Amino acid sequence: MQASTTCGRESSVKITGMSGELCCLSAKSLWSIAKLRQLVAHALNVPAAELILLDGEKELQDQNKVGEIQQLTAVRISSSAAQWRAKQHMKCMGTSVLQRAKMLVSQRSS
């Protein structure tokens, strides 16, 4: 039986930490890292905002897909660091949206 292309293939993703294996979850390849991070946070009973997922040395971004990942490292950061990261993300998004809006206005004026 083949997996549906709309759902993606399901596979196990092992989550490790500094002390070794933390949990193992089933995830679909088309899921976002944000969804996986929520599930890992729930399994570990920690706030998702305080959880960073790494593939080797690379921090995975929420918009990325799980894909073929089989193992990730989870790092918990302090709540103050999570708040700072959220503020920085909002600043970047705000700047990006403002730049896009200015570009659209200038295109309409032309």
Short mmCIF file of C-alpha atoms in Angstrom, two decimals:
data_model
loop_
_atom_site.label_atom_id
_atom_site.label_comp_id
_atom_site.label_asym_id
_atom_site.label_seq_id
_atom_site.Cartn_x
_atom_site.Cartn_y
_atom_site.Cartn_z
CA MET A 1 0.00 0.00 0.00
CA GLN A 2 1.47 3.37 -1.02
CA ALA A 3 1.33 6.46 1.16
CA SER A 4 -0.83 9.28 -0.07
CA THR A 5 1.13 12.20 -1.49
CA THR A 6 -1.20 14.61 0.30
CA CYS A 7 -0.42 13.13 3.72
CA GLY A 8 3.21 12.16 3.22
CA ARG A 9 5.01 9.05 4.40
CA GLU A 10 5.00 8.32 8.10
CA SER A 11 8.23 7.45 9.84
CA SER A 12 9.74 7.42 13.32
CA VAL A 13 11.75 10.40 14.48
CA LYS A 14 14.05 9.86 17.44
CA ILE A 15 14.48 12.92 19.66
CA THR A 16 17.69 13.08 21.64
CA GLY A 17 19.03 15.51 24.20
CA MET A 18 22.22 16.00 26.16
CA SER A 19 21.36 12.99 28.33
CA GLY A 20 20.46 10.65 25.44
CA GLU A 21 17.16 9.59 23.86
CA LEU A 22 14.17 11.61 25.08
CA CYS A 23 11.37 10.17 22.98
CA CYS A 24 10.48 8.66 19.63
CA LEU A 25 7.50 9.97 17.65
CA SER A 26 5.72 9.06 14.45
CA ALA A 27 5.73 11.93 11.98
CA LYS A 28 4.65 12.45 8.40
CA SER A 29 7.19 13.74 5.90
CA LEU A 30 4.97 16.65 4.83
CA TRP A 31 4.41 17.93 8.37
CA SER A 32 5.98 21.24 9.29
CA ILE A 33 8.72 21.40 11.89
CA ALA A 34 6.33 23.61 13.88
CA LYS A 35 3.88 20.71 14.17
CA LEU A 36 6.64 18.29 15.12
CA ARG A 37 7.98 20.75 17.71
CA GLN A 38 4.49 20.97 19.26
CA LEU A 39 4.31 17.18 19.51
CA VAL A 40 7.80 16.91 21.00
CA ALA A 41 7.00 19.64 23.51
CA HIS A 42 3.83 17.82 24.52
CA ALA A 43 5.70 14.50 24.88
CA LEU A 44 8.39 16.17 27.02
CA ASN A 45 5.91 18.33 28.93
CA VAL A 46 7.72 21.59 28.12
CA PRO A 47 6.50 24.76 26.39
CA ALA A 48 7.03 24.56 22.62
CA ALA A 49 8.39 28.11 22.60
CA GLU A 50 11.25 26.94 24.82
CA LEU A 51 12.21 24.07 22.51
CA ILE A 52 14.73 24.25 19.67
CA LEU A 53 15.09 21.31 17.28
CA LEU A 54 18.45 20.69 15.64
CA ASP A 55 19.40 18.47 12.73
CA GLY A 56 23.08 18.07 13.44
CA GLU A 57 24.26 21.63 14.04
CA LYS A 58 21.47 23.23 11.98
CA GLU A 59 18.49 24.76 13.76
CA LEU A 60 15.28 23.79 11.99
CA GLN A 61 12.81 26.54 11.19
CA ASP A 62 9.07 26.16 11.77
CA GLN A 63 8.20 26.45 8.08
CA ASN A 64 10.54 23.59 7.08
CA LYS A 65 9.08 20.13 6.42
CA VAL A 66 9.99 17.01 8.38
CA GLY A 67 10.99 15.22 5.17
CA GLU A 68 13.33 12.25 5.65
CA ILE A 69 14.58 13.26 9.11
CA GLN A 70 15.06 10.28 11.41
CA GLN A 71 16.79 11.88 14.38
CA LEU A 72 16.81 15.34 15.92
CA THR A 73 18.32 16.95 18.97
CA ALA A 74 16.03 18.91 21.29
CA VAL A 75 17.45 21.81 23.28
CA ARG A 76 15.40 23.64 25.88
CA ILE A 77 16.06 27.33 26.34
CA SER A 78 14.96 29.59 29.20
CA SER A 79 11.60 31.34 29.06
CA SER A 80 13.37 34.72 28.86
CA ALA A 81 15.43 33.52 25.88
CA ALA A 82 12.24 32.21 24.24
CA GLN A 83 10.57 35.60 24.74
CA TRP A 84 13.58 37.39 23.24
CA ARG A 85 13.55 35.05 20.21
CA ALA A 86 9.80 35.64 19.72
CA LYS A 87 10.34 39.43 19.80
CA GLN A 88 13.18 39.20 17.28
CA HIS A 89 11.02 37.05 15.01
CA MET A 90 8.17 39.56 15.20
CA LYS A 91 10.55 42.43 14.37
CA CYS A 92 11.87 40.56 11.33
CA MET A 93 8.37 39.66 10.17
CA GLY A 94 7.15 43.23 10.68
CA THR A 95 10.07 44.63 8.69
CA SER A 96 9.50 42.08 5.94
CA VAL A 97 5.78 42.86 5.71
CA LEU A 98 6.47 46.61 5.67
CA GLN A 99 9.05 46.24 2.87
CA ARG A 100 6.62 44.11 0.86
CA ALA A 101 3.83 46.66 1.34
CA LYS A 102 6.10 49.51 0.20
CA MET A 103 7.12 47.52 -2.88
CA LEU A 104 3.47 46.82 -3.76
CA VAL A 105 2.55 50.50 -3.35
CA SER A 106 5.44 51.58 -5.56
CA GLN A 107 4.42 49.05 -8.23
CA ARG A 108 0.84 50.39 -8.24
CA SER A 109 2.15 53.94 -8.57
CA SER A 110 4.21 53.09 -11.65
#
